[in-house]
Amino acid sequence: TLCVGGENRVLVIDPSGTNQFMEVPGLVRAIALASDGSLLATVGGTIFAGRPGATPVAWHAFGGRSIITSLAVTDSQVFAADAGRRLFHKLAPDGRLLASYGARNAERDIDGFVVPSPHFALAMAPDGLLRVVNPGRHRIEVWTTGGDCELKWGRAGNDPASFCGCCNPSFIAIMRDGRFVTSENGLLRVKLYTPEGHFAGIIAPSIEFGDATEPLPVAVDARNRVLVLDGERGRLHIYKVR
């Protein structure tokens, strides 16, 4: 099943090709499926939960300056990246806030997240550890679900292996074998890294996206294919990665 977020709705396409919609009050920035099968979608600082054709409910509202830009779901927890507060949150399956992580703490070797724009991504890896982008520092960080930063990788630069511009990567996804897919703003390109963070190649160069300027959300499907969403032109690119 494919879920695509846009303005005021989430499009849900089932394997037979049937289209359904879940209406939400604003621009969708992140989507995930909850452990009970319901659809989670974020608008501003609110996470909505529901199903296609039904009115969703506000599952958790952070309020204030929060902008939830990415979600990662396990059987027992939901993690939400908050670009507005420069933190990521841990929530229970019923929507209760359990903890928030990422504030600068020199004693614990936590530098703090630098998030210049509303692009702040996280994902759960097969090893049970979170990968959280620190875009202003041009790197991906490895976090435990209890809030400890274990490892950091990535560097700023113009070569293909590095992350260029003011803040990158914008989006990440993780393949079933643990490899990382990254998408960048500015120079729109989609790249592949090993589970250890070593550059493994370019999946899609910027020339494939023409004059597009907005960062490209990425996902990995059940067949381990890479999905790249070009929202400006209303296109979904599908890549088979060896």
mmCIF file of C-alpha atoms in Angstrom:
data_model
loop_
_atom_site.group_PDB
_atom_site.id
_atom_site.type_symbol
_atom_site.label_atom_id
_atom_site.label_comp_id
_atom_site.label_asym_id
_atom_site.label_seq_id
_atom_site.Cartn_x
_atom_site.Cartn_y
_atom_site.Cartn_z
ATOM 1 C CA THR A 1 0.000 0.000 0.000
ATOM 2 C CA LEU A 2 1.332 3.396 -1.028
ATOM 3 C CA CYS A 3 0.607 6.542 1.003
ATOM 4 C CA VAL A 4 1.321 10.010 -0.383
ATOM 5 C CA GLY A 5 0.812 13.221 1.581
ATOM 6 C CA GLY A 6 -0.195 16.541 0.059
ATOM 7 C CA GLU A 7 -2.267 19.618 0.781
ATOM 8 C CA ASN A 8 -5.207 18.741 3.065
ATOM 9 C CA ARG A 9 -5.163 15.010 2.357
ATOM 10 C CA VAL A 10 -3.322 11.720 2.277
ATOM 11 C CA LEU A 11 -3.753 9.572 -0.821
ATOM 12 C CA VAL A 12 -3.774 5.839 -0.083
ATOM 13 C CA ILE A 13 -3.333 3.468 -3.044
ATOM 14 C CA ASP A 14 -3.857 -0.203 -2.247
ATOM 15 C CA PRO A 15 -2.184 -3.041 -4.198
ATOM 16 C CA SER A 16 -5.185 -3.319 -6.535
ATOM 17 C CA GLY A 17 -4.796 0.324 -7.551
ATOM 18 C CA THR A 18 -7.819 1.634 -5.655
ATOM 19 C CA ASN A 19 -7.475 5.212 -4.436
ATOM 20 C CA GLN A 20 -8.738 6.346 -1.057
ATOM 21 C CA PHE A 21 -8.235 9.558 0.886
ATOM 22 C CA MET A 22 -7.846 10.728 4.464
ATOM 23 C CA GLU A 23 -8.616 14.429 4.804
ATOM 24 C CA VAL A 24 -6.476 16.557 7.152
ATOM 25 C CA PRO A 25 -6.456 20.314 7.913
ATOM 26 C CA GLY A 26 -3.276 21.433 6.157
ATOM 27 C CA LEU A 27 -0.057 20.421 4.456
ATOM 28 C CA VAL A 28 1.124 16.906 5.321
ATOM 29 C CA ARG A 29 4.841 16.714 6.133
ATOM 30 C CA ALA A 30 5.164 13.117 7.378
ATOM 31 C CA ILE A 31 3.255 9.831 7.163
ATOM 32 C CA ALA A 32 3.547 6.492 8.946
ATOM 33 C CA LEU A 33 1.442 3.456 9.753
ATOM 34 C CA ALA A 34 0.786 2.875 13.449
ATOM 35 C CA SER A 35 1.086 -0.567 15.020
ATOM 36 C CA ASP A 36 -2.730 -0.927 14.974
ATOM 37 C CA GLY A 37 -2.847 -0.259 11.232
ATOM 38 C CA SER A 38 -4.136 3.291 11.459
ATOM 39 C CA LEU A 39 -2.532 6.037 9.427
ATOM 40 C CA LEU A 40 -0.524 8.776 11.145
ATOM 41 C CA ALA A 41 -0.074 12.094 9.335
ATOM 42 C CA THR A 42 1.491 15.297 10.603
ATOM 43 C CA VAL A 43 0.300 18.859 9.996
ATOM 44 C CA GLY A 44 2.352 21.539 11.725
ATOM 45 C CA GLY A 45 2.882 20.383 15.292
ATOM 46 C CA THR A 46 -0.032 17.939 15.349
ATOM 47 C CA ILE A 47 -0.056 14.225 14.577
ATOM 48 C CA PHE A 48 -3.421 13.011 13.267
ATOM 49 C CA ALA A 49 -4.532 9.378 13.315
ATOM 50 C CA GLY A 50 -7.267 7.810 11.215
ATOM 51 C CA ARG A 51 -8.212 5.678 8.258
ATOM 52 C CA PRO A 52 -9.185 6.489 4.672
ATOM 53 C CA GLY A 53 -12.737 7.767 4.405
ATOM 54 C CA ALA A 54 -13.035 8.587 8.111
ATOM 55 C CA THR A 55 -12.384 11.839 9.956
ATOM 56 C CA PRO A 56 -9.007 11.621 11.700
ATOM 57 C CA VAL A 57 -8.445 12.615 15.311
ATOM 58 C CA ALA A 58 -5.623 14.665 16.790
ATOM 59 C CA TRP A 59 -3.473 11.843 18.169
ATOM 60 C CA HIS A 60 -0.972 14.230 19.753
ATOM 61 C CA ALA A 61 -0.675 18.038 19.527
ATOM 62 C CA PHE A 62 2.713 19.479 20.493
ATOM 63 C CA GLY A 63 1.653 23.089 20.017
ATOM 64 C CA GLY A 64 3.937 26.105 20.209
ATOM 65 C CA ARG A 65 6.615 26.263 17.541
ATOM 66 C CA SER A 66 6.699 22.520 16.820
ATOM 67 C CA ILE A 67 6.826 21.319 13.205
ATOM 68 C CA ILE A 68 6.751 17.518 12.958
ATOM 69 C CA THR A 69 8.594 16.544 9.783
ATOM 70 C CA SER A 70 9.297 12.814 10.143
ATOM 71 C CA LEU A 71 7.889 9.736 11.915
ATOM 72 C CA ALA A 72 9.283 6.310 12.778
ATOM 73 C CA VAL A 73 7.081 3.594 14.267
ATOM 74 C CA THR A 74 7.860 0.413 16.208
ATOM 75 C CA ASP A 75 5.451 -2.029 17.849
ATOM 76 C CA SER A 76 5.638 -0.148 21.138
ATOM 77 C CA GLN A 77 6.728 3.414 20.331
ATOM 78 C CA VAL A 78 6.425 6.286 17.870
ATOM 79 C CA PHE A 79 9.290 8.701 17.245
ATOM 80 C CA ALA A 80 8.673 12.166 15.808
ATOM 81 C CA ALA A 81 11.278 14.619 14.493
ATOM 82 C CA ASP A 82 10.409 18.198 15.473
ATOM 83 C CA ALA A 83 12.103 20.729 13.199
ATOM 84 C CA GLY A 84 10.650 23.660 15.111
ATOM 85 C CA ARG A 85 12.068 22.673 18.492
ATOM 86 C CA ARG A 86 15.137 20.865 17.107
ATOM 87 C CA LEU A 87 14.381 17.740 19.114
ATOM 88 C CA PHE A 88 12.892 14.337 18.498
ATOM 89 C CA HIS A 89 10.115 12.925 20.665
ATOM 90 C CA LYS A 90 9.208 9.441 21.869
ATOM 91 C CA LEU A 91 5.508 8.640 22.251
ATOM 92 C CA ALA A 92 3.511 5.662 23.475
ATOM 93 C CA PRO A 93 1.063 3.890 21.113
ATOM 94 C CA ASP A 94 -1.797 5.833 22.720
ATOM 95 C CA GLY A 95 -0.180 9.196 21.923
ATOM 96 C CA ARG A 96 1.301 10.001 25.340
ATOM 97 C CA LEU A 97 4.595 11.878 25.234
ATOM 98 C CA LEU A 98 7.264 9.761 26.946
ATOM 99 C CA ALA A 99 10.446 11.780 26.379
ATOM 100 C CA SER A 100 12.195 14.304 24.142
ATOM 101 C CA TYR A 101 15.821 13.979 23.050
ATOM 102 C CA GLY A 102 18.532 15.992 21.347
ATOM 103 C CA ALA A 103 19.158 19.021 23.557
ATOM 104 C CA ARG A 104 22.811 19.972 23.714
ATOM 105 C CA ASN A 105 24.670 18.107 26.459
ATOM 106 C CA ALA A 106 28.481 18.209 26.381
ATOM 107 C CA GLU A 107 28.847 15.588 29.118
ATOM 108 C CA ARG A 108 26.947 13.054 26.984
ATOM 109 C CA ASP A 109 28.648 14.099 23.704
ATOM 110 C CA ILE A 110 25.388 15.500 22.341
ATOM 111 C CA ASP A 111 26.080 18.541 20.139
ATOM 112 C CA GLY A 112 22.448 19.470 19.567
ATOM 113 C CA PHE A 113 20.560 19.477 16.283
ATOM 114 C CA VAL A 114 21.031 22.310 13.789
ATOM 115 C CA VAL A 115 17.849 22.551 11.697
ATOM 116 C CA PRO A 116 17.785 25.672 9.458
ATOM 117 C CA SER A 117 14.674 24.618 7.508
ATOM 118 C CA PRO A 118 11.634 22.365 8.052
ATOM 119 C CA HIS A 119 13.512 19.264 6.871
ATOM 120 C CA PHE A 120 14.497 17.061 9.794
ATOM 121 C CA ALA A 121 14.331 13.294 9.260
ATOM 122 C CA LEU A 122 14.632 10.114 11.270
ATOM 123 C CA ALA A 123 14.144 6.393 10.610
ATOM 124 C CA MET A 124 14.331 3.110 12.484
ATOM 125 C CA ALA A 125 17.058 0.741 11.238
ATOM 126 C CA PRO A 126 16.954 -3.077 11.290
ATOM 127 C CA ASP A 127 19.415 -3.078 14.201
ATOM 128 C CA GLY A 128 16.813 -1.422 16.459
ATOM 129 C CA LEU A 129 18.618 1.919 16.566
ATOM 130 C CA LEU A 130 17.313 5.208 15.242
ATOM 131 C CA ARG A 131 19.082 7.159 12.532
ATOM 132 C CA VAL A 132 18.466 10.868 12.973
ATOM 133 C CA VAL A 133 19.651 13.512 10.514
ATOM 134 C CA ASN A 134 21.499 16.527 11.889
ATOM 135 C CA PRO A 135 21.107 18.580 8.697
ATOM 136 C CA GLY A 136 22.995 21.724 9.693
ATOM 137 C CA ARG A 137 25.972 19.552 10.677
ATOM 138 C CA HIS A 138 25.710 17.475 7.440
ATOM 139 C CA ARG A 139 25.560 14.121 9.161
ATOM 140 C CA ILE A 140 23.434 11.216 10.321
ATOM 141 C CA GLU A 141 23.491 10.221 13.974
ATOM 142 C CA VAL A 142 22.818 6.821 15.530
ATOM 143 C CA TRP A 143 20.557 7.002 18.609
ATOM 144 C CA THR A 144 19.193 4.433 21.011
ATOM 145 C CA THR A 145 15.490 4.510 21.781
ATOM 146 C CA GLY A 146 16.466 5.649 25.264
ATOM 147 C CA GLY A 147 18.115 8.836 24.054
ATOM 148 C CA ASP A 148 21.829 8.022 23.831
ATOM 149 C CA CYS A 149 23.813 9.142 20.777
ATOM 150 C CA GLU A 150 26.095 6.239 19.867
ATOM 151 C CA LEU A 151 27.705 7.259 16.567
ATOM 152 C CA LYS A 152 27.856 10.051 13.981
ATOM 153 C CA TRP A 153 28.784 9.912 10.312
ATOM 154 C CA GLY A 154 28.729 12.215 7.300
ATOM 155 C CA ARG A 155 30.589 15.351 6.274
ATOM 156 C CA ALA A 156 30.063 18.613 4.424
ATOM 157 C CA GLY A 157 31.523 18.953 0.928
ATOM 158 C CA ASN A 158 30.846 19.074 -2.803
ATOM 159 C CA ASP A 159 32.124 15.595 -3.703
ATOM 160 C CA PRO A 160 29.500 12.873 -4.290
ATOM 161 C CA ALA A 161 30.144 11.157 -0.954
ATOM 162 C CA SER A 162 29.575 14.354 1.058
ATOM 163 C CA PHE A 163 26.493 16.442 1.822
ATOM 164 C CA CYS A 164 26.587 19.877 0.214
ATOM 165 C CA GLY A 165 24.772 23.144 0.809
ATOM 166 C CA CYS A 166 23.655 24.673 4.075
ATOM 167 C CA CYS A 167 21.836 21.642 5.452
ATOM 168 C CA ASN A 168 21.611 18.074 4.227
ATOM 169 C CA PRO A 169 20.391 15.407 3.844
ATOM 170 C CA SER A 170 16.728 16.454 3.792
ATOM 171 C CA PHE A 171 15.190 12.959 3.795
ATOM 172 C CA ILE A 172 16.376 9.436 4.528
ATOM 173 C CA ALA A 173 15.020 5.912 4.185
ATOM 174 C CA ILE A 174 16.518 2.575 5.182
ATOM 175 C CA MET A 175 16.513 -0.556 3.040
ATOM 176 C CA ARG A 176 15.812 -3.995 4.444
ATOM 177 C CA ASP A 177 19.513 -4.875 4.400
ATOM 178 C CA GLY A 178 20.380 -1.753 6.405
ATOM 179 C CA ARG A 179 21.652 0.439 3.564
ATOM 180 C CA PHE A 180 20.710 4.125 3.641
ATOM 181 C CA VAL A 181 18.971 6.192 0.993
ATOM 182 C CA THR A 182 19.469 9.959 1.266
ATOM 183 C CA SER A 183 17.883 12.886 -0.566
ATOM 184 C CA GLU A 184 19.376 16.379 -0.652
ATOM 185 C CA ASN A 185 18.101 19.894 -1.212
ATOM 186 C CA GLY A 186 19.855 22.440 -3.407
ATOM 187 C CA LEU A 187 21.559 19.858 -5.598
ATOM 188 C CA LEU A 188 18.678 17.417 -5.874
ATOM 189 C CA ARG A 189 20.189 13.938 -5.866
ATOM 190 C CA VAL A 190 19.391 10.612 -4.238
ATOM 191 C CA LYS A 191 22.327 8.577 -2.914
ATOM 192 C CA LEU A 192 23.076 5.227 -1.319
ATOM 193 C CA TYR A 193 25.262 4.481 1.717
ATOM 194 C CA THR A 194 26.268 1.260 3.430
ATOM 195 C CA PRO A 195 24.917 0.475 6.927
ATOM 196 C CA GLU A 196 28.216 1.841 8.292
ATOM 197 C CA GLY A 197 27.825 5.141 6.438
ATOM 198 C CA HIS A 198 30.207 4.578 3.517
ATOM 199 C CA PHE A 199 29.192 6.056 0.171
ATOM 200 C CA ALA A 200 27.904 3.352 -2.191
ATOM 201 C CA GLY A 201 26.751 5.336 -5.215
ATOM 202 C CA ILE A 202 24.177 7.700 -6.694
ATOM 203 C CA ILE A 203 20.703 6.282 -7.237
ATOM 204 C CA ALA A 204 19.347 9.304 -9.104
ATOM 205 C CA PRO A 205 21.366 12.373 -10.240
ATOM 206 C CA SER A 206 19.887 15.851 -10.222
ATOM 207 C CA ILE A 207 19.420 15.832 -14.021
ATOM 208 C CA GLU A 208 16.557 13.340 -13.622
ATOM 209 C CA PHE A 209 14.445 15.933 -11.812
ATOM 210 C CA GLY A 210 14.746 18.744 -14.344
ATOM 211 C CA ASP A 211 14.092 22.196 -12.902
ATOM 212 C CA ALA A 212 12.569 20.946 -9.641
ATOM 213 C CA THR A 213 13.684 22.930 -6.598
ATOM 214 C CA GLU A 214 11.943 21.289 -3.634
ATOM 215 C CA PRO A 215 13.672 18.436 -1.741
ATOM 216 C CA LEU A 216 12.493 14.961 -2.741
ATOM 217 C CA PRO A 217 10.938 12.699 -0.076
ATOM 218 C CA VAL A 218 12.197 9.113 -0.285
ATOM 219 C CA ALA A 219 10.878 5.762 0.935
ATOM 220 C CA VAL A 220 11.634 2.069 0.505
ATOM 221 C CA ASP A 221 8.824 -0.373 -0.306
ATOM 222 C CA ALA A 222 8.300 -4.038 0.598
ATOM 223 C CA ARG A 223 10.196 -5.088 -2.560
ATOM 224 C CA ASN A 224 13.212 -3.014 -1.438
ATOM 225 C CA ARG A 225 12.648 -0.543 -4.264
ATOM 226 C CA VAL A 226 13.413 3.133 -3.695
ATOM 227 C CA LEU A 227 10.502 5.543 -4.157
ATOM 228 C CA VAL A 228 11.255 9.211 -4.835
ATOM 229 C CA LEU A 229 8.443 11.775 -4.764
ATOM 230 C CA ASP A 230 8.672 14.834 -7.026
ATOM 231 C CA GLY A 231 5.847 16.893 -5.558
ATOM 232 C CA GLU A 232 6.368 19.876 -7.853
ATOM 233 C CA ARG A 233 5.564 17.836 -10.966
ATOM 234 C CA GLY A 234 3.284 15.277 -9.334
ATOM 235 C CA ARG A 235 5.510 12.317 -10.194
ATOM 236 C CA LEU A 236 6.651 9.264 -8.308
ATOM 237 C CA HIS A 237 9.965 7.772 -9.449
ATOM 238 C CA ILE A 238 10.659 4.105 -8.648
ATOM 239 C CA TYR A 239 14.191 2.712 -8.675
ATOM 240 C CA LYS A 240 15.403 -0.838 -8.359
ATOM 241 C CA VAL A 241 18.676 -0.900 -6.426
ATOM 242 C CA ARG A 242 21.036 -3.858 -6.629
#
